[in-house]
Coordinates of C-alpha atoms and ligand atoms in Angstrom, one line a residue:
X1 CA 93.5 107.6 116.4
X2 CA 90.4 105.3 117.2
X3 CA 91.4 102.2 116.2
X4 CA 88.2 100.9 114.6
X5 CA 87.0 104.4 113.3
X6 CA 88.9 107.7 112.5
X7 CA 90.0 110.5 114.4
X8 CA 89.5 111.4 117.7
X9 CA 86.9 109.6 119.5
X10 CA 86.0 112.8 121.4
X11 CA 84.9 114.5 117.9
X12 CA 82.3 111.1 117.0
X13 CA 79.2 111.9 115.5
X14 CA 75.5 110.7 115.4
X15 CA 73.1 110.1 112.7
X16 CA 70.0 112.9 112.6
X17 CA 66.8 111.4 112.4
X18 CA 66.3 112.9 108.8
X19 CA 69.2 110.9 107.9
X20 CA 68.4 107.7 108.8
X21 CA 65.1 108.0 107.4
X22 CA 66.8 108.8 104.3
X23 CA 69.3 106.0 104.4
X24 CA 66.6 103.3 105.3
X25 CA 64.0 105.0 102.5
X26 CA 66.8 105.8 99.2
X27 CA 69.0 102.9 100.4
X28 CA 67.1 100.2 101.9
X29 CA 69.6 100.5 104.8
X30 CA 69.1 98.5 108.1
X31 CA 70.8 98.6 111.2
X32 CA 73.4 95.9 111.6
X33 CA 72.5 93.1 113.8
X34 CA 75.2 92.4 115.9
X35 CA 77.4 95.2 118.2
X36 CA 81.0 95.7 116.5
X37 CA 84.0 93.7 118.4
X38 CA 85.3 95.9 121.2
X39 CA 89.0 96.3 121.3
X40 CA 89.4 93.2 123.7
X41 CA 87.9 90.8 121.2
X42 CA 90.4 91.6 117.9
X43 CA 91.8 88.6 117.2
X44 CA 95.2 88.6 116.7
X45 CA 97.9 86.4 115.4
X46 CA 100.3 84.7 117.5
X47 CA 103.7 87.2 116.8
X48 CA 106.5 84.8 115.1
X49 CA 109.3 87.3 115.3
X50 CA 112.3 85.3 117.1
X51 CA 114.0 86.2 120.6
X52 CA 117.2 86.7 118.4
X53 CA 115.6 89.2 116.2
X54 CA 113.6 91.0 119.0
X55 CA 116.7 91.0 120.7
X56 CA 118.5 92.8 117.9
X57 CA 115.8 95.3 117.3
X58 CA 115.7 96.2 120.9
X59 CA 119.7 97.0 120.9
X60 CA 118.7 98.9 117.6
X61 CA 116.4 101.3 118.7
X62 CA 115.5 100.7 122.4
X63 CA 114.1 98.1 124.1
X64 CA 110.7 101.2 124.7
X65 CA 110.4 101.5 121.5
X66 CA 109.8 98.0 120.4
X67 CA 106.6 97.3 120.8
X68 CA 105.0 93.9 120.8
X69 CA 101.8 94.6 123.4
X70 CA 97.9 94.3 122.0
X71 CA 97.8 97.9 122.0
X72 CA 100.2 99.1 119.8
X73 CA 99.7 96.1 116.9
X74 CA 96.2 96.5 116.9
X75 CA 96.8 100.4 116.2
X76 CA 98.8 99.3 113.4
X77 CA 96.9 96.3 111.5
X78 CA 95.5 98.2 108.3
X79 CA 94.8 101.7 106.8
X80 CA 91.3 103.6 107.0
X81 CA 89.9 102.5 103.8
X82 CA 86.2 101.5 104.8
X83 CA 87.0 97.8 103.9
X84 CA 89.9 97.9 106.6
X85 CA 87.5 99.4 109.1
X86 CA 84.7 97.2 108.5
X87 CA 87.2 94.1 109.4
X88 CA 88.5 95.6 112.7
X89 CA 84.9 96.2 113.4
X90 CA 84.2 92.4 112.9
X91 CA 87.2 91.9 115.3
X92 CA 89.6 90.7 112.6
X93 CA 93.1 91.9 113.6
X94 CA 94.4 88.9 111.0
X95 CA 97.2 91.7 109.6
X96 CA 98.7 93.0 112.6
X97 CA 102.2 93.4 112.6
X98 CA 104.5 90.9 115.3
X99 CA 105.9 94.1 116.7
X100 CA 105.6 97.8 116.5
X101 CA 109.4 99.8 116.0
X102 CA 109.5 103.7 116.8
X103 CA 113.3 104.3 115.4
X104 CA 114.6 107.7 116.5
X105 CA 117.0 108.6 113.5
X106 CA 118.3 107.9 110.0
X107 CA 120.4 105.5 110.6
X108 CA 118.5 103.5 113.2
X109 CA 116.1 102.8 110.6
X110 CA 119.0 101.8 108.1
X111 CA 120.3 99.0 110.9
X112 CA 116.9 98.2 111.4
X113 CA 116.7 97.4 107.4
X114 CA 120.0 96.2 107.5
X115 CA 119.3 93.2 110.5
X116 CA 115.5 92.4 108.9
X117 CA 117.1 91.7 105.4
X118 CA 119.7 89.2 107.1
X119 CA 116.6 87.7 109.2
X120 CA 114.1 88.0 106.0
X121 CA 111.8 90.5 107.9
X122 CA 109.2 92.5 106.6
X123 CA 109.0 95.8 107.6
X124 CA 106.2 98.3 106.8
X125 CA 106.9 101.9 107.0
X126 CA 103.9 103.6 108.7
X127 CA 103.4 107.1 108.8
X128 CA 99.8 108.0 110.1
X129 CA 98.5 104.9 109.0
X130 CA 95.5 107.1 106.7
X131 CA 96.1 104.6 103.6
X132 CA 93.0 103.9 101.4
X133 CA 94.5 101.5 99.5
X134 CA 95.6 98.6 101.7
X135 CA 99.3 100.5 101.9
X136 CA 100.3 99.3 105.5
X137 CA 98.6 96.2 105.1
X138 CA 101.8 93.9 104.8
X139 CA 101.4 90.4 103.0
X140 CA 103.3 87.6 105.3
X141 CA 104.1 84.9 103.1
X142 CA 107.9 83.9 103.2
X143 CA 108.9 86.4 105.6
X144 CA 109.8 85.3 109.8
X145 CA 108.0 87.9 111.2
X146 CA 106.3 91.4 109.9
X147 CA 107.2 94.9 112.2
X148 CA 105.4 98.4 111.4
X149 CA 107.8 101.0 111.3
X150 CA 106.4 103.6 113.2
X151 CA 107.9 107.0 112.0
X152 CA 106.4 109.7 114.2
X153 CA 109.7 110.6 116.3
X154 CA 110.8 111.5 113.2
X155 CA 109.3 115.1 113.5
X156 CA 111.6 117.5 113.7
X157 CA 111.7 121.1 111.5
X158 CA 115.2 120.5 111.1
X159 CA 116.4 123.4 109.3
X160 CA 115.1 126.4 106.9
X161 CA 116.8 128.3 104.0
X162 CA 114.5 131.4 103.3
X163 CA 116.4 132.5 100.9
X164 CA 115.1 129.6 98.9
X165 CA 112.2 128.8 100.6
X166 CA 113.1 125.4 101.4
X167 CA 112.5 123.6 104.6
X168 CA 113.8 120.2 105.9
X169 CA 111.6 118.2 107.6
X170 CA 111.4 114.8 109.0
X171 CA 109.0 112.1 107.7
X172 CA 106.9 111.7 110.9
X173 CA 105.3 115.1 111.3
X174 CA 101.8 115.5 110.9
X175 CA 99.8 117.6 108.9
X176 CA 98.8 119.9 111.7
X177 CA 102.5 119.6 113.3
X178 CA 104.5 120.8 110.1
X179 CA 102.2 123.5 109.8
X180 CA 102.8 125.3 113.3
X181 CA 106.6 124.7 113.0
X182 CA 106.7 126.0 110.1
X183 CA 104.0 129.3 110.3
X184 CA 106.4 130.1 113.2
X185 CA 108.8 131.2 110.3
X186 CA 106.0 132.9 108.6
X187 CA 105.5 129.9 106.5
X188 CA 103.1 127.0 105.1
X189 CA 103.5 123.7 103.0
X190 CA 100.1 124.7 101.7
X191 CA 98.9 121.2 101.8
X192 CA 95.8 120.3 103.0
X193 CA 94.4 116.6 101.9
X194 CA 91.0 115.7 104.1
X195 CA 93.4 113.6 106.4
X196 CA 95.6 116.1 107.1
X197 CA 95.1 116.0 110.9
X198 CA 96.3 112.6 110.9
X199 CA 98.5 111.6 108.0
X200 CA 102.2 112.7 107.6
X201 CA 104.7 114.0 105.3
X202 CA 106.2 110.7 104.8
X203 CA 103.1 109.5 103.5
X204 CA 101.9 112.3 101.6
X205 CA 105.7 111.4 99.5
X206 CA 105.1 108.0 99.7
X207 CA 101.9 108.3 97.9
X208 CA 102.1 111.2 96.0
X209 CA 99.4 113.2 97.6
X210 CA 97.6 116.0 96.7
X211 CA 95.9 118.0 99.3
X212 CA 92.7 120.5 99.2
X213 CA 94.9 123.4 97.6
X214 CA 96.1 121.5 95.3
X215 CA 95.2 124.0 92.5
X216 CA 97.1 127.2 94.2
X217 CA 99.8 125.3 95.9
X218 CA 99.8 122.0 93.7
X219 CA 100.4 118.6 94.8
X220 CA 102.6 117.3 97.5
X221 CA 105.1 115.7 94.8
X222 CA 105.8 119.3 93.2
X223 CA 106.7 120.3 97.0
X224 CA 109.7 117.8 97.3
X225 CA 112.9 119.2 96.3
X226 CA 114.7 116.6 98.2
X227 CA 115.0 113.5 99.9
X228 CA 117.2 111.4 101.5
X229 CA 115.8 107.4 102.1
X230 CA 117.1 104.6 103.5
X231 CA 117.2 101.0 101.6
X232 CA 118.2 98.1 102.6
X233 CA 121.6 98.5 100.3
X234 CA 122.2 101.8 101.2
X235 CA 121.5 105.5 101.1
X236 CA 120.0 107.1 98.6
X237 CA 120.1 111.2 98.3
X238 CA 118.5 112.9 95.8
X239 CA 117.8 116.5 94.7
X240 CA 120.2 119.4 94.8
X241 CA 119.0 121.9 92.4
X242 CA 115.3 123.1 91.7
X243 CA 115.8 121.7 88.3
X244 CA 118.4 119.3 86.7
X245 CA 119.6 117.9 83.5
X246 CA 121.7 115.4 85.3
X247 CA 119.5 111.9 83.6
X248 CA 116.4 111.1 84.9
X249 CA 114.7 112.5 88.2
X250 CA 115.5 109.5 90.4
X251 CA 113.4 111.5 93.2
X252 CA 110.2 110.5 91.1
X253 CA 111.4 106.3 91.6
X254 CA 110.7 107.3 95.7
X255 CA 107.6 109.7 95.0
X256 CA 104.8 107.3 94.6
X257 CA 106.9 104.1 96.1
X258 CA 104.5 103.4 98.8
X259 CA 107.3 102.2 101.2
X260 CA 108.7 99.3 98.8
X261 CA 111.8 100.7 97.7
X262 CA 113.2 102.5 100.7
X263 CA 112.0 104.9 104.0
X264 CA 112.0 108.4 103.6
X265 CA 113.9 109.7 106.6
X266 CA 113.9 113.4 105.7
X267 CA 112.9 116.0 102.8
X268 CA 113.8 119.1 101.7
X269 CA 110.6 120.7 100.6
X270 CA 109.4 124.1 99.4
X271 CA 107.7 126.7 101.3
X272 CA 106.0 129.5 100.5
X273 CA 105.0 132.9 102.5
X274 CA 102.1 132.6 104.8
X275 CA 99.0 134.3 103.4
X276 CA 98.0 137.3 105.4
X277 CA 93.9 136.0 104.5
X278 CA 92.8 133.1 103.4
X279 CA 89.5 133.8 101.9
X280 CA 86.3 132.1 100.1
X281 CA 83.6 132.5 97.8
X282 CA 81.0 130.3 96.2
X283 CA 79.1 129.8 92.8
X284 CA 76.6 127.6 91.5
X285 CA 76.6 126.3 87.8
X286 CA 74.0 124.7 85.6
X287 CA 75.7 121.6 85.4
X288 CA 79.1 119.4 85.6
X289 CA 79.6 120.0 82.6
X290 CA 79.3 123.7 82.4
X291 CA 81.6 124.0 86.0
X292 CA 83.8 121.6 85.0
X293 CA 84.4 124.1 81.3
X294 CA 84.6 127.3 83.9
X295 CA 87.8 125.4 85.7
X296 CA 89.8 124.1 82.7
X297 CA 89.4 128.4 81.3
X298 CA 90.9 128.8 84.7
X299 CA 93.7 126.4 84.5
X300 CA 94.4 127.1 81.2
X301 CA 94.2 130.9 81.6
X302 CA 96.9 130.2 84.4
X303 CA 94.2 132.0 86.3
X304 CA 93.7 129.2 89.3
X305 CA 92.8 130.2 93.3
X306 CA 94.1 128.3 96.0
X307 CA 91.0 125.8 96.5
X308 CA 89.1 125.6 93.5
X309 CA 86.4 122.6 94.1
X310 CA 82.7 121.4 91.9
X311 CA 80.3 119.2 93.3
X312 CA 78.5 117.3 90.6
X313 CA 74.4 117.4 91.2
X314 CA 74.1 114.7 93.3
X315 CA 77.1 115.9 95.7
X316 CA 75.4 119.0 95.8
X317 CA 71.7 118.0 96.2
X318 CA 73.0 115.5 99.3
X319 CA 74.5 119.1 100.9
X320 CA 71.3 120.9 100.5
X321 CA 71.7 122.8 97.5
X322 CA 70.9 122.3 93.7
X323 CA 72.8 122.8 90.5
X324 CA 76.7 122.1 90.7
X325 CA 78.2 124.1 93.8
X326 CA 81.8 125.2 93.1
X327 CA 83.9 126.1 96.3
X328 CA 86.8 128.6 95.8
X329 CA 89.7 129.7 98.1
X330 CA 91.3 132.3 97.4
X331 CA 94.8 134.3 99.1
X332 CA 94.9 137.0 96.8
X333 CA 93.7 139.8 94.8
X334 CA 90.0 139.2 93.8
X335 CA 88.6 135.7 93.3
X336 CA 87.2 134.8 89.6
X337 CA 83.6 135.4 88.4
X338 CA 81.3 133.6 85.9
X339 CA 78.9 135.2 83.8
X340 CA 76.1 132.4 84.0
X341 CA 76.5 131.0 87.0
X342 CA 75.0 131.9 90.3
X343 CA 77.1 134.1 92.5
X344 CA 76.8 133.0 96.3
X345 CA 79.4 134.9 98.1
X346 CA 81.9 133.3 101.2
X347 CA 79.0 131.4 103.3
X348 CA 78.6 128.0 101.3
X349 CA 82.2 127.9 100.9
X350 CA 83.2 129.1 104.9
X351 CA 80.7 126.0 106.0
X352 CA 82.5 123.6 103.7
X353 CA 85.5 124.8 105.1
X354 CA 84.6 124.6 108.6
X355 CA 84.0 121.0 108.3
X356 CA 86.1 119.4 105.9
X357 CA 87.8 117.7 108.4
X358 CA 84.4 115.9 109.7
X359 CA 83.4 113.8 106.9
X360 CA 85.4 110.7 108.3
X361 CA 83.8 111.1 111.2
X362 CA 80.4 110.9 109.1
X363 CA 81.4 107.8 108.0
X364 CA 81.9 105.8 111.1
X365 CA 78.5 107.6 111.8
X366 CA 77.0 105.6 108.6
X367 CA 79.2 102.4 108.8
X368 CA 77.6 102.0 112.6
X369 CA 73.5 102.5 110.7
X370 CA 74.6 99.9 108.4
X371 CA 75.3 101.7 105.3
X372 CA 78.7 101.4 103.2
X373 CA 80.3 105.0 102.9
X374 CA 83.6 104.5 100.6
X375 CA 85.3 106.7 98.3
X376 CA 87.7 106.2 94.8
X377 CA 88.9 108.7 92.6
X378 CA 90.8 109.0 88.9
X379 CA 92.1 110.9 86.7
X380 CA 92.4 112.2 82.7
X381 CA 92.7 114.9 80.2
X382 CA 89.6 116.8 79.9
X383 CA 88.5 115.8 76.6
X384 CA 87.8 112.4 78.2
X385 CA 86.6 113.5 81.7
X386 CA 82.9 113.4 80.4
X387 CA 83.1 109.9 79.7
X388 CA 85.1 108.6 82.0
X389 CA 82.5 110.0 85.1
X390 CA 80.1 108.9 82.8
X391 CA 81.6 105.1 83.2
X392 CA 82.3 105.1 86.8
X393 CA 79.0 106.2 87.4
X394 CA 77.6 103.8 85.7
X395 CA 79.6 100.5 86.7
X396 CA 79.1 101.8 90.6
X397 CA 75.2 101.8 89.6
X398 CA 75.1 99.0 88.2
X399 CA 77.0 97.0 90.7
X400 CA 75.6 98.4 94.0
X401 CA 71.9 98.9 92.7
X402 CA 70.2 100.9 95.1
X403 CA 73.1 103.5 95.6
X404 CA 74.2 107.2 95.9
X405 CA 77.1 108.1 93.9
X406 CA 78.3 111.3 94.4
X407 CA 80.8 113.5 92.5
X408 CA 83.8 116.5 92.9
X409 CA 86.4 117.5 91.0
X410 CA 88.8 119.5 93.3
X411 CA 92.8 119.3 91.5
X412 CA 92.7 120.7 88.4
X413 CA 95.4 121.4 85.7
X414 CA 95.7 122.7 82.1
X415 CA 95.4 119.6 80.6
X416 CA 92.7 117.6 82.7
X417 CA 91.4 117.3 86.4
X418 CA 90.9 114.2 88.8
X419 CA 87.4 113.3 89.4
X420 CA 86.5 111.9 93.2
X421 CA 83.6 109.7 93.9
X422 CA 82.0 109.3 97.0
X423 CA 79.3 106.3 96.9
X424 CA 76.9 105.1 99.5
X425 CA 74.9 102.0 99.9
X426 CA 73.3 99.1 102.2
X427 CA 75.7 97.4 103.9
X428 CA 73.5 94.4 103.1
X429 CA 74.8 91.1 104.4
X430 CA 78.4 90.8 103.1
X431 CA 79.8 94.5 102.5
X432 CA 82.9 93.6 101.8
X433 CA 82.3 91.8 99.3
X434 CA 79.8 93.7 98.2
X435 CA 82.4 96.8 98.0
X436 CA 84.8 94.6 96.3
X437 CA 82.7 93.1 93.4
X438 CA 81.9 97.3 92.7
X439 CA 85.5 98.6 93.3
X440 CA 86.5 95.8 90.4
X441 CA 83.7 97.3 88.1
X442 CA 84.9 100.8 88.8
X443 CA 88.3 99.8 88.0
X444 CA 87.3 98.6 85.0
X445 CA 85.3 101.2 83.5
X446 CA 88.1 103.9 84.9
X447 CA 90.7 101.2 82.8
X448 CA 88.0 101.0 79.6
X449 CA 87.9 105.0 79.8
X450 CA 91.2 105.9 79.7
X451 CA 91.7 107.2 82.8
X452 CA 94.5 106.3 85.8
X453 CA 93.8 103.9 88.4
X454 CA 94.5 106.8 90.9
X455 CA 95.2 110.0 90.9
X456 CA 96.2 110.8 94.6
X457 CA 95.5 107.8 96.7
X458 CA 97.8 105.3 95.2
X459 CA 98.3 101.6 94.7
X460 CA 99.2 100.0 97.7
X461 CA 97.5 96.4 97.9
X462 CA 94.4 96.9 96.1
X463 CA 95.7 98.6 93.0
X464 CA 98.4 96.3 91.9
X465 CA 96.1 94.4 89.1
X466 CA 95.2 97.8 88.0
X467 CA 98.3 99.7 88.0
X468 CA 99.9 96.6 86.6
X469 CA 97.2 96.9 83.5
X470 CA 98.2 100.7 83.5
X471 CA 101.8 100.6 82.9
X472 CA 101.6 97.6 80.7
X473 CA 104.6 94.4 81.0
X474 CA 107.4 96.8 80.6
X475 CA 106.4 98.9 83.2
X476 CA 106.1 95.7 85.3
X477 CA 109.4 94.5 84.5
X478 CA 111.2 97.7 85.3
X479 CA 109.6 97.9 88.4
X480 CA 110.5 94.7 89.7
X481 CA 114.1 95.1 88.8
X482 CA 114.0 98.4 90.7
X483 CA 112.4 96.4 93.9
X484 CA 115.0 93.8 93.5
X485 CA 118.3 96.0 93.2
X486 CA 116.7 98.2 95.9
X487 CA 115.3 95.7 98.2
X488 CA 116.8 92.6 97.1
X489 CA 114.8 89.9 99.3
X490 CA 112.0 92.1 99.4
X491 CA 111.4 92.9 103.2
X492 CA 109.8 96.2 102.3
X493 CA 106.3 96.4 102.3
X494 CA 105.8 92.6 100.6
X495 CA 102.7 92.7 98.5
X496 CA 102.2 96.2 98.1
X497 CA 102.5 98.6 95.0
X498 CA 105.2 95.8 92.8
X499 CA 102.7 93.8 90.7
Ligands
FAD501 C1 89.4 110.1 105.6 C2 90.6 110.1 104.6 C3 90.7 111.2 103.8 C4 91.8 111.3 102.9 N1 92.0 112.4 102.1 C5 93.0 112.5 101.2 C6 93.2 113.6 100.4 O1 92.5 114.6 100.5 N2 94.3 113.6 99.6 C7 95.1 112.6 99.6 O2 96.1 112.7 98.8 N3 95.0 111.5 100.3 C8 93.9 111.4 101.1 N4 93.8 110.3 101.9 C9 94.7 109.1 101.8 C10 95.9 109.2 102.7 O3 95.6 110.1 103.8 C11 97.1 109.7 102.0 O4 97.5 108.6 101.1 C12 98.3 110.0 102.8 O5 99.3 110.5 102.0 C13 98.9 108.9 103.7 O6 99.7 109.4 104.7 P1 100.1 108.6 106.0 O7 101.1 109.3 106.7 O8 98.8 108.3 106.7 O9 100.7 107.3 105.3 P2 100.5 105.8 105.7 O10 99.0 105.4 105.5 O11 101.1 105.5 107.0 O12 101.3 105.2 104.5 C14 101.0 105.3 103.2 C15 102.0 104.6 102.3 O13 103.2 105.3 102.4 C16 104.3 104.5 103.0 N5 105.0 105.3 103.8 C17 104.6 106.1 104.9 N6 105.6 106.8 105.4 C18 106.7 106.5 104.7 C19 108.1 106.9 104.7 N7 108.5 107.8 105.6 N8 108.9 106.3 103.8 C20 108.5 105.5 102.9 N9 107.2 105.0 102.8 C21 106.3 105.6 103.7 C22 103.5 103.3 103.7 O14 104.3 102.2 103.8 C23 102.3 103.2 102.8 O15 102.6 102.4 101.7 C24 92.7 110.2 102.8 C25 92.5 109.1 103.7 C26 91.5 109.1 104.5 C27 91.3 107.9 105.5

């Protein structure tokens, strides 16, 4: 993974001509001034962990896989949001971890916990590191020393029950890994969030994600059956029937916990057949409005195809096209049809397909011409969906000025849909600030609207205020007393998701 950037450096795009013109004529943008900080000139802090600790670690898991070189804390300073990139491009490595661990099992990561509680450690779990949210961006503070728990030798397809379809898999594997392991059985997890290459099945539970066929296979949280995660008092193992009676579903306190209560060291999740086609189609509508009625009949007919995806006008003029594009995948029998709407058959929907995976590229492409390329999404019932894009526009708007917000709703259920904004603006001369004083606007509106602060990317670090707001002072209070009988110095994941 390119440390400043996404992906694979190999797969790097470049601007067309048309594109810059239209960045520099709709946006105002100008190329930056200065060349980003090359790898050598990331400034890092000195690491504080002490020879005592390091020594213990190393007995833990192996003196290889501790690692405390440029290299491997760079690789693990911060997420992917565009903020976080925008630092490392300006050479600020200010939230690198001391050291780097790469634990091998279960219960090395339990003594690991066990010897950075006594030492008052934090520890981040990291999966792929494809956080949006600031959710492997560990806050110092107290704490002697910060390690990133690196989970990806956790990757094994340990077992599979057919008969159920339920597979156990470890945290570490990503996207594209759990997929071959398990389509060797015949099988898929059906989850495909725009990440996917990179991020893991650790973090999809960690933060509750929901992938791309979201609306055939639904969310990565419906897919866990079971889990078994580490804390620092202990073992917790949960799940052992697909439905229980037996009090509340303590899986849903580790779904959504964003590393703070405990590391997921294995899951049983379900599976389903492997589709013998996967196969698309493509409709324009009249409007948002209009598209967005077409999908709730759909959810609420029970009538939903795998991928089932509308790009608001804007979304869909910046693609080429005009009206509201919806995408649809489908596996089986016949895909839906809509009187009124344009029928456009596979193509549109094969090309989004086909590069679904490149958008992040497409952002470093933009962040290097000096224009901000950053994404948020929410969430409500549909009777407030109309309003609540209607806000978020706006505030974006109004914060940014000369700006292109852009639109999609792509998870849908019977009683409402998540909406997902893409925006894109001058970098001007401060962008993170910039970004900042709109992201707090945004909140705001999604807050004064009704809607949830997110609906797949989580809290993490940037959220907290927000989700605090959300859940109201109860919800605070019970969540810190979970953190504190869970975690009680607070080594995991300081500052992150616990307002
Ligand atoms: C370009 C891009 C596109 C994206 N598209 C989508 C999308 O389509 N859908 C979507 O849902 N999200 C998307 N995301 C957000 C992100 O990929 C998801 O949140 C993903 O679930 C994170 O997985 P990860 O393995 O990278 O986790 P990380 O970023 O490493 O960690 C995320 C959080 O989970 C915790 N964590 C990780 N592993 C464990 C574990 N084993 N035990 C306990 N805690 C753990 C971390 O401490 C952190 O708080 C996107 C991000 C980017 C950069």
């Amino acid at each position: 993974m390119l440390w400043s950037g996404w992906g694979d450096p190999g797969k790097a795009v470049g601007l067309d001509p048309a594109v810059r013109e239209l960045l520099t004529e709709a946006l105002g943008v100008t190329p930056p001034t200065g060349e980003p900080a090359g790898f050598g000139d990331v400034r890092l802090p000195a690491a504080e962990l002490s020879p005592f600790v390091l020594a213990s670690l190393r007995s833990i898991v192996g003196a290889e896989h501790v690692r405390t070189d440029a290299d491997a804390r760079i690789r693990h300073t911060r997420g992917k949001s565009t903020s976080d990139l925008l630092k490392m491009r300006m050479g600020d490595g200010s939230d690198a971890p001391d050291a780097v661990l790469l634990p091998g099992s279960h219960h090395e990561i339990a003594e690991v916990l066990r010897v950075c509680t006594a030492e008052k450690v934090a520890v981040v779990p990291f999966g792929g590191g494809t956080s949006v949210v600031g959710g492997v961006t560990a806050q110092r503070d107290v704490f002697a020393g910060v390690v990133a728990l690196d989970l990806r030798r956790l990757d094994k397809l340990v077992s599979v029950d057919e008969e159920s379809m339920l597979a156990e898999l470890q945290p570490g594997l990503r996207g594209p890994q759990a997929e071959e392991l398990l389509n060797g059985h015949g099988l898929t997890l059906g989850h495909f969030p725009q990440s996917w290459e990179y991020a893991t099945l650790g973090g999809f539970a960690a933060a509750r994600s929901s992938g791309q066929a979201s609306a055939g296979y639904g969310r990565f949280d419906d897919m866990v059956e079971g889990l078994t995660v580490a804390t620092p008092v202990g073992d917790l193992e949960l799940g052992r029937a697909p439905r229980s009676a037996a009090g509340p579903d303590l899986r849903h306190l580790v779904l959504g916990s964003e590393g703070a209560f405990g590391v997921i060291t294995s899951m049983r999740l379900r599976v389903r057949r492997l589709p013998a086609r996967r196969r698309w189609d493509a409709w324009r509508f009249p409007s948002f409005q209009v598209g967005r009625d077409a999908m709730r009949a759909l959810a609420q007919e029970r009538r939903l195809p795998a991928v089932l995806r509308l790009s608001d006008e804007t979304e869909t003029m910046i693609g080429g096209g005009s009206g509201c594009l919806m995408v649809i995948g489908y596996e089986q029998g016949e895909p839906p049809t809509f009187p009124g709407a344009d029928h456009f058959g596979a193509e549109p929907a094969e090309r989004w397909a086909e590069g679904r995976y490149a958008g992040p590229y497409l952002r470093d492409a933009l962040i290097a011409a000096g224009a901000t390329v950053e994404t948020l999404e929410t969430a409500t019932h549909w009777s407030g969906l109309p309003r609540l894009y209607e806000a978020v526009k706006l505030a974006l708007e109004a914060s940014l000025g000369r700006a292109i917000v852009m639109c999609h709703v792509s998870h849908v259920y019977e009683t409402g849909a998540s909406l997902y904004f893409t925006v894109a603006t001058a970098a001007g001369d401060d962008p993170l600030a910039r970004w900042d004083a709109a992201k707090i606007k945004a909140n705001e509106a999604i807050g004064l609207a009704g809607g949830t602060i997110s609906h797949h990317h989580g809290v993490g670090r940037d959220h907290r205020a927000a989700y605090a707001a959300e859940i109201g002072p109860v919800g605070v209070t019970v969540m810190r007393a979970i953190k504190k009988s869970l975690d009680p110095v607070g080594i995991l994941n300081p500052g992150v998701l616990i307002p």
